[in-house]
CSV table of C-alpha atoms and ligand atoms in Angstrom, one decimal:
chain,number,residue,atom,x,y,z
A,1,UNK,CA,37.4,-112.3,46.6
A,2,UNK,CA,37.6,-111.5,43.0
A,3,UNK,CA,36.2,-109.0,40.6
A,4,UNK,CA,39.0,-108.3,38.2
A,5,UNK,CA,38.3,-109.3,34.7
A,6,UNK,CA,39.8,-108.1,31.5
A,7,UNK,CA,37.8,-108.0,28.3
A,8,UNK,CA,38.4,-110.9,25.9
A,9,UNK,CA,38.4,-110.5,22.2
A,10,UNK,CA,37.9,-114.1,21.1
A,11,UNK,CA,34.4,-115.2,21.9
A,12,UNK,CA,33.1,-116.5,18.6
A,13,UNK,CA,32.7,-120.1,19.7
A,14,UNK,CA,31.0,-119.1,22.9
A,15,UNK,CA,27.3,-118.9,23.7
A,16,UNK,CA,26.1,-115.5,24.9
A,17,UNK,CA,23.5,-114.4,27.5
A,18,UNK,CA,22.6,-110.9,26.4
A,19,UNK,CA,19.1,-110.2,27.8
A,20,UNK,CA,20.1,-110.0,31.5
A,21,UNK,CA,21.0,-106.5,32.8
A,22,UNK,CA,23.6,-105.7,35.4
A,23,UNK,CA,20.8,-104.6,37.7
A,24,UNK,CA,19.2,-108.1,37.3
A,25,UNK,CA,22.4,-109.7,38.4
A,26,UNK,CA,22.6,-107.5,41.5
A,27,UNK,CA,19.0,-108.2,42.4
A,28,UNK,CA,18.9,-111.9,41.7
A,29,UNK,CA,21.7,-113.6,39.7
A,30,UNK,CA,20.3,-117.1,40.1
A,31,UNK,CA,17.9,-117.2,37.1
A,32,UNK,CA,20.8,-116.1,34.8
A,33,UNK,CA,23.1,-118.7,36.4
A,34,UNK,CA,20.5,-121.4,35.9
A,35,UNK,CA,20.3,-120.6,32.2
A,36,UNK,CA,24.0,-120.4,31.9
A,37,UNK,CA,24.4,-123.9,33.5
A,38,UNK,CA,21.8,-125.3,31.1
A,39,UNK,CA,23.3,-123.7,27.9
A,40,UNK,CA,27.0,-124.6,28.0
A,41,UNK,CA,30.1,-125.1,30.3
A,42,UNK,CA,31.4,-121.6,29.5
A,43,UNK,CA,29.0,-118.8,28.6
A,44,UNK,CA,29.5,-115.2,27.9
A,45,UNK,CA,27.5,-112.9,30.3
A,46,UNK,CA,27.1,-109.7,28.3
A,47,UNK,CA,25.9,-107.5,31.2
A,48,UNK,CA,29.2,-108.1,33.1
A,49,UNK,CA,31.3,-108.4,30.0
A,50,UNK,CA,32.8,-111.7,31.0
A,51,UNK,CA,33.0,-115.5,30.4
A,52,UNK,CA,31.5,-117.5,33.3
A,53,UNK,CA,31.6,-121.1,34.4
A,54,UNK,CA,28.6,-122.1,36.5
A,55,UNK,CA,28.6,-125.9,36.8
A,56,UNK,CA,29.9,-127.6,39.9
A,57,UNK,CA,32.0,-130.2,38.2
A,58,UNK,CA,33.5,-127.7,35.6
A,59,UNK,CA,34.6,-125.4,38.4
A,60,UNK,CA,36.2,-128.3,40.2
A,61,UNK,CA,38.0,-129.3,37.0
A,62,UNK,CA,39.2,-125.7,36.4
A,63,UNK,CA,40.5,-125.5,40.0
A,64,UNK,CA,42.3,-128.8,39.6
A,65,UNK,CA,44.3,-127.5,36.6
A,66,UNK,CA,46.2,-124.3,37.7
A,67,UNK,CA,48.7,-124.7,34.8
A,68,UNK,CA,45.9,-124.0,32.4
A,69,UNK,CA,43.7,-121.8,34.6
A,70,UNK,CA,46.0,-119.5,36.5
A,71,UNK,CA,45.4,-117.2,39.4
A,72,UNK,CA,48.1,-114.8,38.1
A,73,UNK,CA,46.8,-111.8,36.4
A,74,UNK,CA,49.4,-109.0,35.8
A,75,UNK,CA,46.7,-106.5,34.6
A,76,UNK,CA,44.4,-107.2,37.5
A,77,UNK,CA,42.9,-104.3,39.3
A,78,UNK,CA,43.4,-106.2,42.5
A,79,UNK,CA,47.2,-106.0,42.0
A,80,UNK,CA,46.9,-102.3,41.3
A,81,UNK,CA,45.0,-101.6,44.5
A,82,UNK,CA,46.4,-104.2,46.9
A,83,UNK,CA,49.8,-105.1,45.4
A,84,UNK,CA,50.8,-108.6,44.3
A,85,UNK,CA,48.7,-110.7,46.8
A,86,UNK,CA,49.1,-114.4,47.3
A,87,UNK,CA,45.6,-114.8,45.9
A,88,UNK,CA,47.0,-113.8,42.5
A,89,UNK,CA,50.0,-116.1,42.6
A,90,UNK,CA,50.5,-119.7,41.5
A,91,UNK,CA,52.6,-122.7,42.6
A,92,UNK,CA,55.7,-122.1,44.8
A,93,UNK,CA,55.3,-118.3,45.0
A,94,UNK,CA,51.8,-118.8,46.4
A,95,UNK,CA,52.7,-121.7,48.7
A,96,UNK,CA,55.5,-119.9,50.5
A,97,UNK,CA,53.2,-117.0,51.4
A,98,UNK,CA,50.3,-119.1,52.3
A,99,UNK,CA,52.5,-121.2,54.6
A,100,UNK,CA,53.5,-118.0,56.5
A,101,UNK,CA,49.9,-117.0,57.1
A,102,UNK,CA,48.2,-120.4,57.9
A,103,UNK,CA,49.6,-120.9,61.4
A,104,UNK,CA,47.4,-118.0,62.7
A,105,UNK,CA,44.3,-119.4,61.1
A,106,UNK,CA,44.5,-123.2,61.9
A,107,UNK,CA,41.5,-124.8,63.5
A,108,UNK,CA,43.4,-125.4,66.8
A,109,UNK,CA,44.5,-121.7,67.1
A,110,UNK,CA,41.0,-120.5,66.1
A,111,UNK,CA,39.5,-122.7,68.8
A,112,UNK,CA,41.9,-122.0,71.7
A,113,UNK,CA,43.0,-118.4,70.9
A,114,UNK,CA,40.5,-116.6,68.8
A,115,UNK,CA,37.4,-118.4,70.1
A,116,UNK,CA,37.5,-116.8,73.6
A,117,UNK,CA,38.3,-113.4,72.1
A,118,UNK,CA,35.3,-113.7,69.7
A,119,UNK,CA,33.1,-114.6,72.6
A,120,UNK,CA,34.2,-111.6,74.5
A,121,UNK,CA,33.6,-109.3,71.5
A,122,UNK,CA,30.1,-110.9,71.0
A,123,UNK,CA,29.2,-110.1,74.6
A,124,UNK,CA,30.3,-106.5,74.3
A,125,UNK,CA,28.4,-106.0,71.1
A,126,UNK,CA,25.3,-107.7,72.4
A,127,UNK,CA,25.2,-105.5,75.5
A,128,UNK,CA,24.8,-102.4,73.3
A,129,UNK,CA,21.4,-103.6,71.8
A,130,UNK,CA,19.9,-106.6,73.5
A,131,UNK,CA,17.7,-104.5,75.7
A,132,UNK,CA,16.1,-102.8,72.7
A,133,UNK,CA,13.7,-105.5,71.5
A,134,UNK,CA,14.4,-104.8,67.9
A,135,UNK,CA,17.4,-104.1,65.7
A,136,UNK,CA,18.8,-104.3,62.2
A,137,UNK,CA,21.3,-107.1,62.6
A,138,UNK,CA,23.5,-105.8,59.8
A,139,UNK,CA,24.5,-102.6,61.7
A,140,UNK,CA,23.9,-103.8,65.3
A,141,UNK,CA,25.7,-107.1,65.2
A,142,UNK,CA,27.1,-108.5,61.9
A,143,UNK,CA,29.3,-105.6,60.8
A,144,UNK,CA,30.9,-104.7,64.1
A,145,UNK,CA,31.4,-108.4,65.0
A,146,UNK,CA,33.2,-109.2,61.7
A,147,UNK,CA,35.2,-106.0,61.8
A,148,UNK,CA,36.3,-106.3,65.4
A,149,UNK,CA,37.2,-109.9,65.0
A,150,UNK,CA,39.4,-109.2,62.0
A,151,UNK,CA,41.3,-106.4,63.8
A,152,UNK,CA,42.3,-108.9,66.4
A,153,UNK,CA,43.1,-111.9,64.1
A,154,UNK,CA,45.3,-109.8,61.8
A,155,UNK,CA,47.1,-108.3,64.8
A,156,UNK,CA,46.2,-104.6,64.5
A,157,UNK,CA,46.2,-102.3,67.5
A,158,UNK,CA,44.4,-98.9,67.9
A,159,UNK,CA,42.3,-99.6,64.8
A,160,UNK,CA,38.5,-99.3,65.1
A,161,UNK,CA,36.1,-101.7,63.4
A,162,UNK,CA,34.6,-98.8,61.4
A,163,UNK,CA,38.0,-98.1,59.8
A,164,UNK,CA,38.3,-101.8,59.1
A,165,UNK,CA,34.9,-101.9,57.5
A,166,UNK,CA,35.7,-98.7,55.4
A,167,UNK,CA,39.1,-100.1,54.3
A,168,UNK,CA,37.5,-103.4,53.3
A,169,UNK,CA,34.8,-101.7,51.2
A,170,UNK,CA,37.2,-99.2,49.6
A,171,UNK,CA,39.6,-102.0,48.6
A,172,UNK,CA,36.9,-104.2,47.2
A,173,UNK,CA,35.4,-101.3,45.3
A,174,UNK,CA,38.8,-100.4,43.9
A,175,UNK,CA,39.5,-103.9,42.9
A,176,UNK,CA,36.2,-103.9,40.9
A,177,UNK,CA,36.5,-100.4,39.5
A,178,UNK,CA,36.3,-101.3,35.8
A,179,UNK,CA,34.8,-98.0,34.8
A,180,UNK,CA,37.9,-96.3,36.2
A,181,UNK,CA,35.9,-94.0,38.4
A,182,UNK,CA,38.5,-91.6,39.9
A,183,UNK,CA,36.7,-91.2,43.2
A,184,UNK,CA,36.6,-95.0,43.7
A,185,UNK,CA,40.4,-95.1,42.9
A,186,UNK,CA,41.1,-92.3,45.2
A,187,UNK,CA,39.3,-93.9,48.1
A,188,UNK,CA,40.9,-97.3,47.4
A,189,UNK,CA,44.4,-95.8,47.4
A,190,UNK,CA,43.7,-93.8,50.5
A,191,UNK,CA,42.5,-96.9,52.3
A,192,UNK,CA,45.6,-98.8,51.0
A,193,UNK,CA,47.8,-96.1,52.4
A,194,UNK,CA,46.1,-96.2,55.8
A,195,UNK,CA,46.4,-100.0,56.0
A,196,UNK,CA,50.2,-99.7,55.3
A,197,UNK,CA,50.6,-97.0,58.0
A,198,UNK,CA,48.6,-99.2,60.5
A,199,UNK,CA,50.9,-102.1,59.7
A,200,UNK,CA,54.0,-100.0,60.2
A,201,UNK,CA,52.8,-98.8,63.5
A,202,UNK,CA,52.2,-102.2,64.9
A,203,UNK,CA,55.2,-104.1,63.5
A,204,UNK,CA,57.7,-103.3,66.2
A,205,UNK,CA,55.3,-104.8,68.8
A,206,UNK,CA,54.9,-108.1,66.8
A,207,UNK,CA,58.7,-108.2,66.2
A,208,UNK,CA,59.3,-108.2,69.9
A,209,UNK,CA,56.2,-110.2,71.0
A,210,UNK,CA,55.6,-113.3,68.8
A,211,UNK,CA,51.9,-114.2,69.1
A,212,UNK,CA,49.0,-115.9,67.3
A,213,UNK,CA,48.1,-113.1,64.9
A,214,UNK,CA,48.5,-113.1,61.2
A,215,UNK,CA,51.0,-110.3,61.2
A,216,UNK,CA,53.1,-112.0,63.8
A,217,UNK,CA,52.9,-115.2,61.8
A,218,UNK,CA,54.1,-113.5,58.7
A,219,UNK,CA,57.1,-112.0,60.4
A,220,UNK,CA,58.2,-115.0,62.4
A,221,UNK,CA,57.6,-117.6,59.6
A,222,UNK,CA,60.5,-119.8,58.4
A,223,UNK,CA,60.4,-117.7,55.2
A,224,UNK,CA,59.1,-114.4,56.5
A,225,UNK,CA,57.1,-112.0,54.4
A,226,UNK,CA,58.9,-108.8,53.2
A,227,UNK,CA,57.1,-105.5,53.5
A,228,UNK,CA,55.5,-105.7,50.1
A,229,UNK,CA,54.1,-109.2,50.7
A,230,UNK,CA,52.8,-108.1,54.1
A,231,UNK,CA,51.1,-105.1,52.8
A,232,UNK,CA,49.5,-107.0,49.9
A,233,UNK,CA,48.3,-110.1,51.9
A,234,UNK,CA,47.0,-108.1,54.8
A,235,UNK,CA,45.0,-106.0,52.3
A,236,UNK,CA,43.6,-109.1,50.7
A,237,UNK,CA,42.6,-110.5,54.1
A,238,UNK,CA,40.9,-107.2,54.9
A,239,UNK,CA,39.1,-107.2,51.5
A,240,UNK,CA,37.8,-110.7,52.2
A,241,UNK,CA,37.6,-110.9,56.0
A,242,UNK,CA,34.9,-108.4,56.8
A,243,UNK,CA,32.1,-108.7,54.2
A,244,UNK,CA,32.1,-112.5,54.0
A,245,UNK,CA,31.7,-113.3,57.7
A,246,UNK,CA,29.3,-110.4,58.1
A,247,UNK,CA,27.1,-111.7,55.2
A,248,UNK,CA,27.2,-115.3,56.4
A,249,UNK,CA,26.0,-114.3,59.8
A,250,UNK,CA,23.0,-112.5,58.2
A,251,UNK,CA,22.3,-115.3,55.7
A,252,UNK,CA,22.4,-118.0,58.3
A,253,UNK,CA,20.0,-116.1,60.6
A,254,UNK,CA,17.7,-115.4,57.7
A,255,UNK,CA,17.7,-119.0,56.5
A,256,UNK,CA,16.8,-120.2,60.0
A,257,UNK,CA,14.2,-117.6,60.7
A,258,UNK,CA,12.5,-118.3,57.4
A,259,UNK,CA,12.4,-122.0,58.2
A,260,UNK,CA,11.2,-122.3,61.9
A,261,UNK,CA,10.9,-126.1,61.8
A,262,UNK,CA,14.6,-126.4,60.9
A,263,UNK,CA,15.5,-123.8,63.5
A,264,UNK,CA,13.7,-125.8,66.2
A,265,UNK,CA,15.5,-129.0,65.3
A,266,UNK,CA,18.9,-127.2,65.3
A,267,UNK,CA,18.2,-125.6,68.6
A,268,UNK,CA,17.3,-128.9,70.1
A,269,UNK,CA,20.5,-130.5,68.8
A,270,UNK,CA,23.5,-128.1,69.0
A,271,UNK,CA,25.6,-130.5,67.0
A,272,UNK,CA,23.6,-129.3,63.9
A,273,UNK,CA,24.9,-125.7,64.1
A,274,UNK,CA,28.0,-126.4,61.8
A,275,UNK,CA,25.7,-128.0,59.2
A,276,UNK,CA,23.4,-124.9,59.3
A,277,UNK,CA,26.4,-122.7,58.7
A,278,UNK,CA,27.6,-124.8,55.7
A,279,UNK,CA,24.1,-124.8,54.3
A,280,UNK,CA,23.8,-121.0,54.7
A,281,UNK,CA,27.0,-120.3,52.7
A,282,UNK,CA,26.0,-122.9,50.0
A,283,UNK,CA,22.5,-121.3,49.7
A,284,UNK,CA,23.7,-117.7,49.4
A,285,UNK,CA,27.5,-117.8,48.9
A,286,UNK,CA,29.1,-114.5,50.2
A,287,UNK,CA,31.6,-114.6,47.4
A,288,UNK,CA,29.6,-115.4,44.3
A,289,UNK,CA,32.4,-115.3,41.7
A,290,UNK,CA,36.2,-115.1,41.4
A,291,UNK,CA,38.3,-115.1,38.3
A,292,UNK,CA,41.0,-117.3,36.7
A,293,UNK,CA,43.1,-116.5,33.6
A,294,UNK,CA,43.5,-119.0,30.7
A,295,UNK,CA,47.2,-119.5,30.7
A,296,UNK,CA,47.4,-121.4,27.3
A,297,UNK,CA,45.0,-122.1,24.5
A,298,UNK,CA,42.8,-125.0,25.5
A,299,UNK,CA,39.6,-126.8,24.6
A,300,UNK,CA,37.5,-127.1,27.8
A,301,UNK,CA,34.5,-129.4,27.7
A,302,UNK,CA,34.2,-128.7,24.0
A,303,UNK,CA,34.6,-124.9,24.2
A,304,UNK,CA,37.7,-123.3,22.6
A,305,UNK,CA,39.4,-121.0,25.1
A,306,UNK,CA,42.3,-118.7,24.2
A,307,UNK,CA,45.3,-117.7,26.3
A,308,UNK,CA,44.6,-114.5,28.2
A,309,UNK,CA,40.9,-114.9,28.5
A,310,UNK,CA,39.3,-114.5,31.9
A,311,UNK,CA,36.8,-117.0,33.3
A,312,UNK,CA,34.6,-115.9,36.2
A,313,UNK,CA,34.1,-119.0,38.4
A,314,UNK,CA,30.6,-118.6,39.7
A,315,UNK,CA,30.7,-120.6,42.8
A,316,UNK,CA,27.3,-119.4,43.9
A,317,UNK,CA,25.9,-120.9,40.7
A,318,UNK,CA,27.8,-124.1,41.3
A,319,UNK,CA,26.4,-124.3,44.8
A,320,UNK,CA,23.0,-124.3,43.3
A,321,UNK,CA,23.8,-126.8,40.6
A,322,UNK,CA,20.9,-129.4,40.5
A,323,UNK,CA,23.3,-132.0,39.2
A,324,UNK,CA,24.9,-131.9,42.6
A,325,UNK,CA,22.3,-130.6,45.1
A,326,UNK,CA,18.7,-131.7,45.2
A,327,UNK,CA,16.2,-128.8,45.2
A,328,UNK,CA,19.2,-126.5,45.2
A,329,UNK,CA,17.4,-123.2,45.8
A,330,UNK,CA,15.9,-124.4,49.0
A,331,UNK,CA,17.6,-123.7,52.4
A,332,UNK,CA,17.8,-127.2,53.9
A,333,UNK,CA,20.1,-127.9,56.9
A,334,UNK,CA,19.2,-131.6,56.5
A,335,UNK,CA,20.1,-132.1,52.9
A,336,UNK,CA,22.6,-134.9,52.1
A,337,UNK,CA,26.0,-133.8,53.2
A,338,UNK,CA,28.2,-132.8,50.3
A,339,UNK,CA,31.1,-130.4,49.9
A,340,UNK,CA,30.3,-127.0,48.4
A,341,UNK,CA,32.4,-124.3,46.8
A,342,UNK,CA,31.7,-121.2,49.0
A,343,UNK,CA,35.3,-121.2,50.2
A,344,UNK,CA,36.7,-122.0,46.8
A,345,UNK,CA,38.8,-125.0,46.0
A,346,UNK,CA,42.4,-126.0,45.3
A,347,UNK,CA,45.4,-124.2,46.6
A,348,UNK,CA,43.6,-120.9,47.1
A,349,UNK,CA,40.9,-122.5,49.3
A,350,UNK,CA,40.0,-119.7,51.7
A,351,UNK,CA,42.6,-119.2,54.4
A,352,UNK,CA,40.0,-117.8,56.8
A,353,UNK,CA,37.6,-120.8,56.6
A,354,UNK,CA,38.1,-121.9,60.2
A,355,UNK,CA,37.8,-118.4,61.5
A,356,UNK,CA,34.4,-118.1,59.7
A,357,UNK,CA,33.2,-121.5,60.7
A,358,UNK,CA,34.0,-121.0,64.3
A,359,UNK,CA,33.0,-117.4,64.7
A,360,UNK,CA,29.7,-117.6,62.7
A,361,UNK,CA,28.6,-121.2,62.9
A,362,UNK,CA,29.7,-122.1,66.4
A,363,UNK,CA,29.5,-118.8,68.3
A,364,UNK,CA,27.7,-115.8,67.0
A,365,UNK,CA,24.6,-117.3,65.5
A,366,UNK,CA,24.0,-120.1,68.1
A,367,UNK,CA,24.5,-117.6,70.9
A,368,UNK,CA,22.3,-115.0,69.2
A,369,UNK,CA,19.3,-117.5,69.2
A,370,UNK,CA,20.1,-118.4,72.8
A,371,UNK,CA,20.2,-114.8,74.0
A,372,UNK,CA,17.3,-113.3,72.2
A,373,UNK,CA,14.0,-115.1,73.1
A,374,UNK,CA,11.5,-115.5,70.3
A,375,UNK,CA,13.9,-113.9,67.7
A,376,UNK,CA,11.8,-113.2,64.6
A,377,UNK,CA,11.9,-111.2,61.4
A,378,UNK,CA,10.4,-107.8,62.0
A,379,UNK,CA,9.5,-107.0,58.5
A,380,UNK,CA,10.2,-109.6,55.8
A,381,UNK,CA,9.5,-107.2,53.0
A,382,UNK,CA,12.3,-104.9,54.3
A,383,UNK,CA,14.9,-107.6,54.0
A,384,UNK,CA,17.1,-107.0,51.0
A,385,UNK,CA,19.7,-109.3,49.5
A,386,UNK,CA,22.0,-107.9,46.9
A,387,UNK,CA,25.0,-108.6,44.8
A,388,UNK,CA,26.4,-111.3,42.6
A,389,UNK,CA,30.2,-111.0,42.9
A,390,UNK,CA,29.7,-110.5,46.6
A,391,UNK,CA,26.1,-111.3,47.9
A,392,UNK,CA,24.3,-111.0,51.2
A,393,UNK,CA,21.5,-109.3,53.1
A,394,UNK,CA,22.0,-105.6,53.2
A,395,UNK,CA,19.5,-105.2,56.0
A,396,UNK,CA,18.0,-107.7,58.5
A,397,UNK,CA,15.3,-106.1,60.7
A,398,UNK,CA,14.5,-108.4,63.6
A,399,UNK,CA,12.6,-108.3,66.9
A,400,UNK,CA,12.6,-110.3,70.1
A,401,UNK,CA,10.9,-110.5,73.5
A,402,UNK,CA,12.4,-108.5,76.3
B,501,HEM,C1,32.2,-116.8,55.2
B,501,HEM,C2,33.4,-116.3,55.2
B,501,HEM,C3,34.3,-116.4,54.0
B,501,HEM,C4,34.1,-116.8,52.7
B,501,HEM,C5,32.8,-117.3,52.1
B,501,HEM,C6,35.4,-116.7,52.0
B,501,HEM,C7,35.6,-117.1,50.7
B,501,HEM,C8,36.8,-117.1,50.0
B,501,HEM,C9,37.0,-117.6,48.7
B,501,HEM,C10,35.9,-118.1,47.8
B,501,HEM,C11,38.3,-117.5,48.4
B,501,HEM,C12,39.1,-118.0,47.1
B,501,HEM,C13,39.3,-116.8,46.2
B,501,HEM,C14,40.1,-117.1,45.0
B,501,HEM,O1,40.5,-118.2,44.8
B,501,HEM,O2,40.3,-116.2,44.1
B,501,HEM,C15,39.0,-117.0,49.6
B,501,HEM,C16,40.3,-116.7,49.8
B,501,HEM,C17,40.9,-116.1,50.8
B,501,HEM,N1,40.3,-115.8,52.0
B,501,HEM,FE1,38.3,-116.1,52.5
B,501,HEM,N2,36.3,-116.2,52.9
B,501,HEM,C18,35.7,-116.0,54.1
B,501,HEM,C19,36.3,-115.5,55.2
B,501,HEM,C20,37.7,-115.1,55.3
B,501,HEM,C21,38.3,-114.6,56.5
B,501,HEM,C22,37.6,-114.3,57.9
B,501,HEM,C23,39.6,-114.3,56.2
B,501,HEM,C24,40.7,-113.8,57.0
B,501,HEM,C25,40.8,-114.0,58.3
B,501,HEM,C26,39.8,-114.7,54.8
B,501,HEM,C27,41.0,-114.7,54.1
B,501,HEM,C28,41.2,-115.2,52.8
B,501,HEM,C29,42.5,-115.2,52.2
B,501,HEM,C30,43.8,-114.6,52.8
B,501,HEM,C31,42.3,-115.8,50.9
B,501,HEM,C32,43.4,-116.0,49.9
B,501,HEM,C33,43.9,-117.4,50.0
B,501,HEM,C34,44.9,-117.8,49.0
B,501,HEM,O3,45.0,-117.2,47.9
B,501,HEM,O4,45.6,-118.9,49.2
B,501,HEM,N3,38.6,-115.2,54.3
B,501,HEM,N4,38.0,-116.7,50.6
């Protein structure tokens, strides 16, 4: 997640892209990213009022040097809305919180504990619409699946997926509210308050009943979270844990439906489903950009950067860097296997990676194709993909034989 960026005042040495509008970025950011990659390692994107890094190797270098490129950002809107989350801490302060959360999200726990729960949720959700012969997979499947799975993984009780989805959106909107819109702030603070109440309600249960959930893990860790840490880190997981799995379900289905030859090969060799998932999040990365703050004056690949400047790391651009990926705009499950940046890199590498990989790549999408015969796009022209900080299909109308 990441949208907070403060304005910098020292951009003389930096090349500028000024003829791309904010609307262009939302509709299709990739042409602007391609230009940025070709122009310089760090470019100013006027429409979004930020500096951006777009090349794969540059983003890796930035993530390898947290002393110079910090995740801390005291003025961040994320901190205002969510509190001081682990995502905006460095070094030991970050490590201790991450260590308390990780046990709930490890591959083994995901497979043995969450996998069967996700399967049960998928069955319930499918029952509601599989007899219909057509649906918008955004509303029918992807959003409820992502929301309901997160309720369980975090350890909430008595919380519906619609509340979870509303909280997620309100917190994300609040974290990106640069225009200081009072209504957006109000909704974000209201959601933050509701999250805290929901945590308070369920804590006595987790205190008495240690289990595999994130909240339980936070309380029973060797160095347990205090209330403020719990509030902040649960909010950051809500902000990132609904949209991204939702968008990756839709993107993966879209990529496969648009490439029937690849779909047939994947269906005939189920070992290929994980590769199809990785290709989907490389192709259209659900988180397109997150920020780092320049912690000290530095020259980066020949570009003078000043302390306090914000750099947006455009991982969705890096994931289409032709210097790393052949024919990068193409969805190709069979491309040469190489790591991508959809889950970030370095110490903040997404904590929920294994949840997403298992739920989306091993369960939901494979089972969807198994369950709905002759699944096909209902109206390709109606498919919309939007966003650049967060990006994914906003509607995916499909049909199948019943
Ligand atoms: C396809 C799905 C997902 C994608 C593409 C994704 C992507 C990312 C990225 C790029 C970051 C790094 C942000 C930064 O460094 O500023 C991140 C961090 C994080 N993600 Fe995810 N995410 C996904 C799913 C999830 C889920 C399901 C959860 C919760 C169960 C989650 C929880 C987190 C947390 C807690 C962090 C902060 C980690 C830290 O600071 O150490 N994510 N995610």
